Short mmCIF file of C-alpha atoms in Angstrom, two decimals:
data_model
loop_
_atom_site.label_atom_id
_atom_site.label_comp_id
_atom_site.label_asym_id
_atom_site.label_seq_id
_atom_site.Cartn_x
_atom_site.Cartn_y
_atom_site.Cartn_z
CA MET A 27 -16.35 16.86 1.02
CA SER A 28 -18.17 19.68 -0.78
CA ILE A 29 -22.09 20.02 -1.02
CA ALA A 30 -21.86 19.77 -4.71
CA ARG A 31 -20.03 16.47 -4.61
CA HIS A 32 -22.66 15.04 -2.28
CA TRP A 33 -25.47 16.19 -4.66
CA ARG A 34 -23.90 14.68 -7.67
CA GLU A 35 -23.78 11.32 -6.15
CA ARG A 36 -27.36 11.34 -5.12
CA THR A 37 -28.68 8.65 -7.47
CA VAL A 38 -25.94 6.22 -6.57
CA ARG A 39 -26.14 6.82 -2.69
CA TYR A 40 -30.09 7.11 -2.38
CA ARG A 41 -31.34 4.90 -4.94
CA LEU A 42 -28.35 2.43 -5.39
CA GLU A 43 -28.51 3.22 -9.17
CA GLY A 44 -25.91 1.48 -11.33
CA GLN A 45 -25.45 0.62 -14.95
CA ARG A 46 -26.35 -2.28 -17.13
CA HIS A 47 -24.81 -3.33 -20.58
CA ARG A 48 -27.58 -3.50 -23.05
CA HIS A 49 -26.00 -6.45 -24.78
CA THR A 50 -24.10 -8.56 -22.28
CA GLY A 51 -26.51 -7.81 -19.23
CA GLU A 52 -23.33 -7.03 -17.04
CA VAL A 53 -24.30 -4.80 -14.03
CA ARG A 54 -21.83 -2.15 -12.84
CA PHE A 55 -21.96 -0.37 -9.51
CA PRO A 56 -21.33 2.45 -8.86
CA VAL A 57 -21.65 3.97 -12.18
CA ARG A 58 -18.48 5.14 -13.99
CA PRO A 59 -17.59 6.62 -17.32
CA PRO A 60 -17.10 4.11 -20.09
CA ALA A 61 -13.70 2.55 -20.75
CA LEU A 62 -11.91 3.90 -23.91
CA ASP A 63 -12.79 0.60 -25.75
CA GLU A 64 -16.42 0.72 -24.74
CA ASP A 65 -19.38 2.35 -26.58
CA PRO A 66 -21.02 4.88 -24.04
CA ASN A 67 -24.46 3.96 -25.61
CA ASP A 68 -24.12 0.37 -24.50
CA TRP A 69 -24.56 1.25 -20.74
CA GLU A 70 -28.00 2.17 -19.45
CA PRO A 71 -29.10 3.18 -15.90
CA TYR A 72 -30.02 0.23 -13.83
CA GLN A 73 -31.68 0.18 -10.34
CA LEU A 74 -30.27 -2.48 -8.10
CA SER A 75 -32.48 -4.52 -5.86
CA GLY A 76 -30.46 -3.81 -2.65
CA LEU A 77 -30.11 -7.44 -1.79
CA GLY A 78 -26.95 -9.11 -1.26
CA GLU A 79 -24.65 -11.22 1.06
CA ILE A 80 -21.63 -10.52 3.04
CA TYR A 81 -18.40 -11.23 1.15
CA SER A 82 -16.12 -10.12 4.01
CA PHE A 83 -16.43 -7.64 7.03
CA SER A 84 -14.35 -5.81 9.68
CA VAL A 85 -15.12 -3.81 12.67
CA ILE A 86 -13.24 -0.52 12.75
CA ARG A 87 -12.02 0.59 16.33
CA GLN A 88 -9.67 3.46 14.90
CA ALA A 89 -12.00 5.83 13.03
CA PRO A 90 -10.69 8.16 10.51
CA ALA A 91 -11.36 11.91 10.77
CA GLY A 92 -14.94 12.59 9.97
CA PHE A 93 -16.41 9.44 11.43
CA ALA A 94 -15.71 9.72 15.32
CA SER A 95 -19.33 9.83 16.07
CA LEU A 96 -20.06 6.51 14.71
CA GLY A 97 -17.70 5.03 17.55
CA ILE A 98 -16.90 1.45 16.68
CA TYR A 99 -18.47 0.52 13.50
CA PRO A 100 -18.70 -2.48 11.11
CA VAL A 101 -17.87 -2.34 7.27
CA ALA A 102 -18.20 -4.96 4.76
CA LEU A 103 -17.71 -5.95 1.05
CA VAL A 104 -21.18 -6.91 0.05
CA ARG A 105 -21.89 -9.23 -2.95
CA LEU A 106 -24.96 -7.72 -4.65
CA ALA A 107 -27.70 -10.11 -6.05
CA GLU A 108 -26.87 -8.67 -9.61
CA GLY A 109 -23.24 -9.55 -9.40
CA PRO A 110 -21.14 -6.43 -8.28
CA LEU A 111 -19.34 -5.99 -5.13
CA VAL A 112 -20.02 -3.00 -3.08
CA THR A 113 -18.13 -1.39 -0.10
CA ALA A 114 -20.46 -0.10 2.69
CA GLN A 115 -21.00 0.12 6.32
CA LEU A 116 -23.20 -2.43 8.08
CA THR A 117 -25.81 -1.23 10.57
CA ASP A 118 -28.45 -2.74 13.00
CA CYS A 119 -26.24 -5.73 13.91
CA ASP A 120 -23.94 -7.06 16.66
CA GLU A 121 -20.30 -7.98 15.53
CA ALA A 122 -20.87 -11.48 17.12
CA ASP A 123 -23.76 -12.19 14.80
CA LEU A 124 -22.11 -11.11 11.65
CA ALA A 125 -20.73 -14.03 9.32
CA ILE A 126 -19.51 -14.23 5.58
CA GLY A 127 -22.54 -15.23 3.36
CA MET A 128 -25.01 -13.57 5.68
CA PRO A 129 -27.85 -12.10 3.56
CA VAL A 130 -28.08 -8.38 3.87
CA GLU A 131 -30.31 -5.50 2.50
CA MET A 132 -29.83 -1.82 1.69
CA VAL A 133 -31.08 0.84 3.93
CA THR A 134 -30.48 4.56 3.89
CA ARG A 135 -28.61 6.13 6.84
CA ARG A 136 -26.36 8.98 8.06
CA LEU A 137 -23.02 7.92 7.10
CA MET A 138 -20.68 10.35 8.82
CA ASP A 139 -20.14 13.19 11.33
CA THR A 140 -21.81 16.51 10.53
CA GLY A 141 -19.12 18.67 9.14
CA GLU A 142 -18.26 22.16 9.27
CA ASP A 143 -20.81 22.84 6.47
CA GLY A 144 -23.62 21.42 8.45
CA VAL A 145 -24.70 18.97 5.85
CA LEU A 146 -26.20 15.60 7.14
CA VAL A 147 -24.72 13.15 4.77
CA TYR A 148 -26.93 10.14 3.92
CA GLY A 149 -26.22 7.15 1.83
CA TYR A 150 -26.56 3.28 1.59
CA LYS A 151 -25.52 0.95 4.31
CA PHE A 152 -26.56 -2.72 4.71
CA ARG A 153 -28.37 -4.58 7.52
CA PRO A 154 -29.23 -8.26 8.10
CA CYS A 155 -32.16 -9.13 6.00
CA LEU A 156 -35.56 -8.45 7.24
CA ARG A 157 -37.37 -9.44 4.06
CA MET B 27 20.70 2.10 -22.66
CA THR B 28 23.30 2.18 -20.12
CA ASN B 29 23.13 -0.17 -17.00
CA VAL B 30 22.25 1.58 -13.78
CA TYR B 31 23.84 1.33 -10.34
CA ILE B 32 23.17 2.47 -6.69
CA ILE B 33 26.32 4.12 -5.66
CA GLY B 34 25.18 5.82 -2.36
CA MET B 35 22.62 5.50 0.24
CA GLY B 36 21.46 6.92 3.46
CA ALA B 37 18.37 7.15 5.86
CA THR B 38 17.28 8.65 9.11
CA PRO B 39 15.85 6.42 11.93
CA VAL B 40 12.22 5.95 11.45
CA GLY B 41 10.35 7.39 14.37
CA GLU B 42 8.25 10.24 15.93
CA HIS B 43 10.64 13.07 14.97
CA TYR B 44 8.84 15.74 16.93
CA GLN B 45 11.77 18.09 17.01
CA ARG B 46 12.55 17.82 13.25
CA SER B 47 10.85 19.14 10.03
CA LEU B 48 10.46 17.37 6.57
CA ALA B 49 13.42 19.43 5.31
CA ASP B 50 15.51 18.38 8.33
CA LEU B 51 14.86 14.59 7.60
CA ALA B 52 15.34 14.86 3.67
CA SER B 53 18.44 16.84 4.22
CA GLU B 54 19.87 14.26 6.47
CA ALA B 55 19.13 11.42 4.47
CA ALA B 56 20.62 13.14 1.30
CA ARG B 57 23.85 14.03 3.15
CA ALA B 58 24.30 10.45 4.39
CA ALA B 59 23.90 9.27 0.86
CA LEU B 60 26.40 11.64 -0.52
CA ALA B 61 28.82 10.68 2.30
CA SER B 62 28.42 7.18 1.43
CA ALA B 63 29.75 7.81 -2.03
CA PRO B 64 33.19 9.27 -1.64
CA GLY B 65 34.26 11.45 -4.57
CA ILE B 66 30.79 12.37 -5.55
CA ALA B 67 30.12 16.22 -5.16
CA PRO B 68 26.66 17.76 -4.97
CA HIS B 69 27.02 19.69 -8.08
CA GLN B 70 27.25 16.31 -10.08
CA ILE B 71 23.55 15.49 -9.24
CA GLY B 72 21.66 15.96 -12.52
CA ALA B 73 18.19 15.44 -11.42
CA LEU B 74 16.16 15.18 -8.13
CA TYR B 75 13.23 12.76 -7.57
CA VAL B 76 11.18 13.04 -4.41
CA GLY B 77 8.76 10.26 -3.27
CA SER B 78 6.14 11.27 -0.66
CA ALA B 79 2.57 10.33 -0.05
CA PHE B 80 1.17 12.47 2.48
CA SER B 81 3.16 15.99 2.32
CA GLU B 82 0.11 18.01 1.32
CA GLU B 83 -2.48 16.31 3.61
CA LEU B 84 -0.39 15.94 6.73
CA TYR B 85 2.31 18.41 6.42
CA GLY B 86 0.82 21.22 4.28
CA GLN B 87 3.52 21.32 1.66
CA SER B 88 3.24 20.57 -2.03
CA GLN B 89 5.79 21.14 -4.82
CA LEU B 90 8.53 19.15 -2.97
CA GLY B 91 10.84 18.90 -6.09
CA ALA B 92 11.44 22.72 -5.99
CA TYR B 93 11.26 22.93 -2.10
CA LEU B 94 13.85 20.18 -1.40
CA ALA B 95 16.02 21.27 -4.33
CA GLY B 96 16.17 24.59 -2.58
CA VAL B 97 16.75 23.28 0.74
CA LEU B 98 19.61 21.12 -0.60
CA GLY B 99 21.26 23.96 -2.59
CA LEU B 100 20.99 22.39 -6.01
CA ALA B 101 21.37 24.60 -8.91
CA SER B 102 18.17 26.01 -10.40
CA SER B 103 18.95 24.33 -13.66
CA VAL B 104 18.52 20.78 -12.09
CA PRO B 105 15.20 19.28 -12.86
CA ALA B 106 13.33 18.33 -9.62
CA PHE B 107 10.18 16.24 -9.47
CA ARG B 108 7.76 14.96 -6.76
CA ILE B 109 6.24 11.65 -7.36
CA GLU B 110 3.09 10.35 -5.76
CA ALA B 111 1.38 7.02 -5.77
CA ALA B 112 0.53 6.72 -2.03
CA GLY B 113 2.71 3.88 -0.38
CA ALA B 114 4.39 3.14 -3.80
CA SER B 115 5.60 6.85 -4.18
CA GLY B 116 9.27 6.07 -3.25
CA GLY B 117 9.41 2.92 -5.38
CA LEU B 118 7.93 5.07 -8.24
CA ALA B 119 10.42 8.04 -7.71
CA ILE B 120 13.34 5.22 -7.92
CA TYR B 121 11.61 4.06 -11.09
CA GLN B 122 11.70 7.44 -12.81
CA ALA B 123 15.40 7.99 -11.66
CA VAL B 124 16.25 4.75 -13.24
CA GLN B 125 14.62 5.68 -16.48
CA ALA B 126 16.49 8.95 -16.62
CA VAL B 127 19.87 7.27 -16.04
CA GLN B 128 19.07 4.62 -18.54
CA ASN B 129 18.56 7.36 -21.06
CA GLY B 130 21.87 9.17 -20.47
CA LEU B 131 21.69 11.09 -17.19
CA PRO B 132 24.90 10.26 -15.26
CA LEU B 133 23.62 10.89 -11.65
CA ALA B 134 20.30 11.35 -10.01
CA LEU B 135 19.33 11.63 -6.45
CA VAL B 136 16.10 9.91 -5.01
CA ILE B 137 14.64 11.10 -1.74
CA GLY B 138 11.72 9.28 -0.09
CA VAL B 139 10.36 11.46 2.70
CA GLU B 140 7.32 11.53 5.05
CA LYS B 141 6.48 13.71 7.92
CA VAL B 142 3.15 12.62 9.56
CA THR B 143 3.46 12.92 13.40
CA ASP B 144 2.30 16.38 13.40
CA GLN B 145 -1.06 15.17 12.92
CA LEU B 146 -3.32 12.95 15.06
CA GLU B 147 -4.23 9.40 14.42
CA ASP B 148 -7.73 10.13 12.88
CA ALA B 149 -6.25 12.51 10.34
CA ILE B 150 -3.48 9.92 9.46
CA GLU B 151 -6.22 7.26 8.86
CA ALA B 152 -8.20 9.58 6.70
CA ALA B 153 -5.00 10.50 4.67
CA GLN B 154 -4.18 6.93 4.07
CA ALA B 155 -7.74 6.10 3.00
CA MET B 156 -7.39 8.69 0.16
CA ALA B 157 -5.44 5.99 -1.71
CA SER B 158 -8.53 4.03 -2.16
CA ASP B 159 -11.42 5.18 -4.37
CA SER B 160 -12.41 8.03 -2.35
CA ASN B 161 -16.05 8.35 -3.55
CA GLU B 162 -16.71 4.52 -3.30
CA GLU B 163 -14.62 3.32 -0.24
CA ALA B 164 -13.14 6.19 1.87
CA PHE B 165 -16.50 8.16 1.88
CA HIS B 166 -18.01 5.10 3.80
CA GLY B 167 -15.55 5.22 6.48
CA VAL B 168 -13.62 2.37 5.38
CA THR B 169 -9.86 2.68 6.23
CA LEU B 170 -6.92 1.03 4.66
CA THR B 171 -6.39 -1.15 7.68
CA ALA B 172 -10.11 -2.40 7.55
CA GLN B 173 -9.58 -3.21 3.89
CA TRP B 174 -6.53 -5.49 4.62
CA ALA B 175 -8.73 -6.78 7.39
CA MET B 176 -11.60 -7.76 5.11
CA LEU B 177 -9.14 -9.52 2.75
CA MET B 178 -7.56 -11.39 5.85
CA ARG B 179 -11.11 -12.49 7.01
CA ARG B 180 -12.01 -13.58 3.41
CA TYR B 181 -8.70 -15.51 3.10
CA MET B 182 -9.22 -17.29 6.54
CA HIS B 183 -12.71 -18.24 5.34
CA GLU B 184 -11.59 -19.65 1.94
CA TYR B 185 -8.42 -21.51 3.15
CA GLY B 186 -9.58 -22.47 6.76
CA TYR B 187 -7.04 -20.41 8.80
CA SER B 188 -7.50 -18.73 12.22
CA ALA B 189 -6.08 -15.31 12.85
CA ASP B 190 -3.14 -16.88 14.73
CA ALA B 191 -1.92 -18.27 11.55
CA PHE B 192 -0.59 -14.81 10.56
CA ALA B 193 1.50 -14.41 13.81
CA PRO B 194 4.70 -15.52 12.20
CA PHE B 195 4.86 -12.50 9.86
CA PRO B 196 5.06 -9.75 12.57
CA ILE B 197 7.05 -12.12 14.80
CA ASN B 198 9.75 -12.42 12.10
CA ALA B 199 9.45 -8.59 11.38
CA HIS B 200 10.10 -7.76 15.07
CA ALA B 201 12.84 -10.34 15.59
CA ASN B 202 14.69 -8.59 12.65
CA GLY B 203 13.76 -5.02 13.47
CA ALA B 204 15.15 -5.48 17.01
CA LYS B 205 18.62 -5.75 15.37
CA ASN B 206 18.18 -2.52 13.11
CA PRO B 207 19.29 0.62 14.87
CA LEU B 208 16.96 2.68 12.15
CA ALA B 209 13.87 0.69 13.05
CA LEU B 210 10.86 2.15 14.75
CA TYR B 211 10.31 -0.92 17.06
CA ARG B 212 13.31 -2.49 18.35
CA PHE B 213 11.96 -5.28 20.41
CA ALA B 214 10.80 -8.83 19.81
CA ILE B 215 7.28 -10.23 20.23
CA ASP B 216 6.03 -13.72 20.45
CA ALA B 217 2.93 -15.85 19.70
CA ALA B 218 1.44 -15.25 23.25
CA ARG B 219 1.76 -11.54 23.06
CA TYR B 220 0.15 -11.61 19.56
CA ARG B 221 -2.79 -13.58 20.66
CA LYS B 222 -3.47 -11.20 23.45
CA ALA B 223 -3.13 -7.77 21.47
CA ALA B 224 -6.14 -5.54 21.11
CA MET B 225 -8.20 -5.37 18.04
CA VAL B 226 -7.78 -2.51 15.51
CA ALA B 227 -10.04 -3.63 12.77
CA SER B 228 -11.09 -7.26 13.29
CA PRO B 229 -9.49 -9.67 12.57
CA LEU B 230 -6.34 -7.40 12.43
CA ASN B 231 -4.98 -6.64 15.91
CA LEU B 232 -2.38 -4.12 17.19
CA LEU B 233 0.53 -6.52 16.86
CA ASP B 234 -0.38 -7.18 13.29
CA CYS B 235 -0.73 -3.50 12.17
CA SER B 236 2.14 -1.31 11.17
CA THR B 237 2.44 2.17 12.45
CA LEU B 238 2.86 5.26 9.95
CA ALA B 239 5.98 7.22 11.19
CA ASP B 240 8.43 9.97 10.06
CA GLY B 241 11.51 9.26 8.11
CA ALA B 242 13.52 10.04 5.01
CA ALA B 243 15.79 7.83 2.85
CA ALA B 244 18.03 8.78 -0.17
CA LEU B 245 19.60 6.91 -3.07
CA LEU B 246 22.34 7.93 -5.64
CA ILE B 247 21.39 6.43 -8.95
CA ALA B 248 24.30 6.49 -11.47
CA SER B 249 25.23 5.39 -14.82
CA GLU B 250 27.88 2.57 -15.42
CA GLN B 251 30.52 5.01 -16.28
CA LEU B 252 30.18 6.73 -12.94
CA ALA B 253 29.76 3.41 -10.88
CA ARG B 254 32.94 1.99 -12.52
CA GLU B 255 34.86 4.69 -10.38
CA PHE B 256 34.05 2.90 -7.27
CA THR B 257 35.80 -0.12 -5.96
CA GLY B 258 34.04 -3.12 -4.26
CA PRO B 259 30.83 -4.99 -5.35
CA ARG B 260 28.55 -3.03 -7.52
CA ILE B 261 24.83 -3.16 -6.97
CA ARG B 262 22.93 -2.77 -10.29
CA VAL B 263 19.21 -2.07 -10.87
CA ALA B 264 18.79 -4.91 -13.32
CA GLY B 265 15.10 -4.54 -13.85
CA SER B 266 12.22 -2.31 -12.78
CA ALA B 267 8.60 -2.20 -13.46
CA VAL B 268 5.25 -0.63 -12.62
CA ALA B 269 1.75 -2.23 -12.77
CA THR B 270 -1.71 -0.87 -11.69
CA ASP B 271 -4.98 -2.33 -10.64
CA GLN B 272 -8.41 -0.78 -9.64
CA PRO B 273 -7.90 1.16 -6.48
CA ALA B 274 -11.49 -0.05 -5.49
CA LEU B 275 -11.30 -3.51 -3.99
CA HIS B 276 -14.93 -4.13 -5.06
CA ARG B 277 -13.92 -3.43 -8.76
CA ARG B 278 -11.47 -6.41 -8.76
CA ARG B 279 -12.42 -9.78 -10.25
CA ASN B 280 -10.77 -11.51 -7.10
CA PRO B 281 -10.04 -9.15 -4.28
CA LEU B 282 -7.49 -11.77 -2.81
CA ASP B 283 -5.39 -11.70 -6.10
CA LEU B 284 -2.87 -8.94 -5.99
CA ASN B 285 -2.62 -8.59 -9.93
CA ALA B 286 -0.58 -5.60 -10.15
CA ALA B 287 1.96 -7.11 -7.62
CA ARG B 288 2.40 -10.23 -9.87
CA ALA B 289 2.64 -8.20 -12.88
CA SER B 290 5.14 -5.68 -11.63
CA ALA B 291 7.41 -8.34 -10.16
CA HIS B 292 7.26 -10.60 -13.36
CA ILE B 293 7.95 -7.89 -15.74
CA ALA B 294 10.79 -6.43 -13.64
CA LEU B 295 12.38 -10.05 -13.19
CA GLY B 296 12.03 -10.54 -17.07
CA ARG B 297 13.78 -7.15 -17.76
CA ALA B 298 16.70 -8.54 -15.42
CA HIS B 299 16.45 -12.03 -17.30
CA LEU B 300 15.85 -13.74 -13.94
CA GLY B 301 13.04 -15.71 -12.41
CA VAL B 302 11.23 -15.81 -9.14
CA GLY B 303 13.44 -18.75 -7.95
CA ASP B 304 16.66 -16.59 -8.48
CA VAL B 305 15.66 -14.06 -5.84
CA HIS B 306 17.62 -14.48 -2.48
CA VAL B 307 16.00 -11.83 -0.44
CA TRP B 308 12.73 -9.83 -0.72
CA GLU B 309 11.23 -6.62 0.54
CA LEU B 310 7.44 -6.49 0.29
CA THR B 311 4.85 -4.03 1.49
CA ASP B 312 3.86 -5.98 4.63
CA PRO B 313 1.94 -3.63 6.90
CA HIS B 314 0.17 -6.93 8.09
CA GLY B 315 0.71 -10.49 7.68
CA ILE B 316 -1.98 -10.87 5.11
CA ALA B 317 -0.34 -8.25 2.95
CA ALA B 318 2.83 -10.31 2.78
CA THR B 319 0.75 -13.47 2.27
CA LEU B 320 -0.93 -12.11 -0.72
CA ALA B 321 2.05 -10.55 -2.34
CA LEU B 322 4.14 -13.88 -1.87
CA GLU B 323 1.16 -15.87 -3.53
CA ALA B 324 0.63 -13.25 -6.29
CA ILE B 325 4.20 -13.13 -7.37
CA GLY B 326 4.42 -17.02 -7.31
CA CYS B 327 6.69 -17.89 -4.42
CA TYR B 328 3.89 -20.00 -2.94
CA GLU B 329 0.48 -21.53 -4.03
CA PRO B 330 -2.63 -19.59 -3.00
CA GLY B 331 -3.69 -20.55 0.51
CA THR B 332 -0.41 -21.82 1.58
CA ALA B 333 2.10 -18.81 2.40
CA PRO B 334 1.01 -18.56 6.12
CA ARG B 335 2.01 -22.31 6.59
CA HIS B 336 5.44 -21.70 4.99
CA ALA B 337 5.97 -18.68 7.16
CA ALA B 338 5.30 -20.83 10.23
CA GLU B 339 7.92 -23.15 9.14
CA GLY B 340 10.49 -20.60 8.80
CA ALA B 341 10.38 -19.55 5.08
CA ILE B 342 10.37 -15.81 5.67
CA ALA B 343 13.29 -15.83 8.21
CA PRO B 344 16.71 -14.54 7.05
CA THR B 345 17.73 -18.24 6.93
CA GLY B 346 14.44 -19.30 4.98
CA LYS B 347 13.69 -19.85 1.31
CA THR B 348 12.10 -16.45 0.80
CA PRO B 349 13.56 -14.09 3.52
CA ILE B 350 11.38 -10.97 3.98
CA ALA B 351 11.40 -7.89 6.18
CA THR B 352 15.21 -8.47 7.22
CA ALA B 353 15.34 -4.72 8.41
CA GLY B 354 12.03 -5.07 10.35
CA GLY B 355 9.53 -4.63 7.29
CA TYR B 356 6.69 -2.15 7.64
CA LYS B 357 5.71 -3.61 10.95
CA ALA B 358 8.87 -3.25 13.03
CA ARG B 359 10.95 -0.76 10.87
CA GLY B 360 7.82 1.19 10.39
CA ASP B 361 5.72 2.31 7.65
CA VAL B 362 7.20 5.38 6.28
CA GLY B 363 4.52 6.14 3.73
CA GLY B 364 5.99 7.26 0.43
CA ALA B 365 9.39 6.88 1.81
CA SER B 366 8.98 3.16 2.41
CA GLY B 367 10.01 2.18 -1.17
CA VAL B 368 13.49 3.91 -0.71
CA TYR B 369 14.10 2.15 2.69
CA GLN B 370 13.15 -1.09 0.86
CA VAL B 371 15.74 -0.78 -1.84
CA ILE B 372 18.36 0.40 0.68
CA GLU B 373 17.81 -2.82 2.70
CA ILE B 374 18.22 -4.96 -0.48
CA ALA B 375 21.18 -3.07 -1.34
CA ARG B 376 22.77 -3.66 2.02
CA GLN B 377 21.80 -7.43 1.77
CA LEU B 378 23.65 -7.53 -1.49
CA SER B 379 26.62 -5.71 -0.13
CA HIS B 380 26.82 -8.34 2.58
CA THR B 381 26.84 -5.46 5.12
CA ALA B 382 23.36 -6.23 6.68
CA GLY B 383 24.81 -7.51 9.97
CA ALA B 384 22.76 -9.81 12.35
CA THR B 385 20.05 -10.30 9.62
CA GLN B 386 22.26 -10.98 6.52
CA VAL B 387 21.01 -13.50 4.15
CA ALA B 388 23.97 -15.72 3.43
CA HIS B 389 25.43 -15.32 -0.09
CA ALA B 390 22.58 -12.97 -1.41
CA ARG B 391 23.36 -11.83 -4.93
CA VAL B 392 19.70 -11.10 -6.09
CA GLY B 393 16.98 -9.24 -4.32
CA LEU B 394 13.62 -7.74 -5.16
CA ALA B 395 11.99 -4.89 -3.56
CA GLN B 396 8.34 -4.24 -4.12
CA SER B 397 6.28 -1.24 -2.87
CA LEU B 398 2.53 -1.00 -3.09
CA GLY B 399 0.27 1.96 -3.17
CA GLY B 400 -3.04 1.35 -1.47
CA ILE B 401 -4.02 -2.40 -1.55
CA GLY B 402 -1.79 -3.01 -4.36
CA ALA B 403 -3.40 -0.32 -6.71
CA THR B 404 0.18 0.79 -7.81
CA ALA B 405 2.76 -1.93 -7.68
CA VAL B 406 6.54 -1.07 -8.19
CA SER B 407 9.22 -3.79 -8.31
CA HIS B 408 13.05 -3.33 -8.50
CA VAL B 409 15.27 -6.38 -9.06
CA LEU B 410 18.75 -5.59 -7.62
CA LEU B 411 21.79 -7.76 -8.63
CA ARG B 412 25.21 -7.78 -6.97
CA GLU B 413 28.13 -7.77 -9.57
CA SER B 414 31.35 -8.94 -8.32
#
């Protein structure tokens, strides 16, 4: 993935910045362009709390290219406190301790192998709640 | 609009074809399809539709329309297209051919082709993950298998199943695949072996995960006028439909609901003036038991939360109420990527021609083939009908 593409996603990946609808209060994450029948002015940037709970999870033992350095690693669908589901890796946990419904919080971690361009790619992961 | 028929079909074995190129495989399938339609000559082919999911990423070849038209020696005036919708590519290529024939083209050739084994496992996993939302899912190292695994775990949680409850799906697939000479895995498995299999992406184990392999399959799609020249039972494409859903699982209201799978099946059945209960044999995108489960429930064959129970009681066997994977399904025939949709329609056509051999569904007259791209982000359904 190119350097510009990582840079472009920085508010989403480092700050967990989503969007909130000014009238309905609906929260969207990650950000995306307005649908054709939506008014672009109705969506404002919105910082998520980073708190949520595990909706489901899996532990990957056959990593795709670019993730070999992670070895065996857990991934999850996390239901954020503000409503949206998000796909992310889990960290700082043992597989045996994971369960659907477990409270988790966002942390910033290195996400993948260092590629040919030498960029260290950081982003959100979730870990069992310390708060 | 004219009625549309399948008048020829052919396929290569699914496997690790290290000695053969993408062109070799596509050529063999197309020749076999022509050989199965005596009296049809190559110059009658009015258009070529190629379905392939991974030809750029895993084989380094784009523009398969022109590329394969050249390999086959089609005239330069014959329009040729490559259709891509991940695992639904082949189903979508058939859809496009059917549309063309409905609108006056006498004869179209469809080829589904995939050549993946030149690459190692990690590259194949990464290529498959591109069918997700690459920014929001693949970027985080999530694979297609892990996504199905998360749906399986959620399903187990909501409906109180253990992982063993999904064993009937691969057991049925392997029992049928063992009798299919074109299948990737021609051996049976049992519940004891399933329980002992190593994890791939928990709770999915090795015996509940399909393998992506090489292969090509071809169909000749013809107008009613051309089809009338053939004797024997005619196989009509009675209804086809395409539907889509958000590729990102987390953007869906209920990730366990394969919305596009339901919509495409129901619209296709509606176009055929048939209902779910009229279908005698099914081909589903079933790389894992959970995938077959969610499709059967979305389409309305079974209530949510009950498909594994029906499968355990024999409902998905060739003698059951909803036979699936009669040629081995994705698990035993093999996942042929964008070619899978063409293999699926060939199996339904064999069933309706009553030439399916040991896994023949008795008196099958109506079949539905559904191919999914990603986790049902694209869903293509074809309803086939035997006219006697």
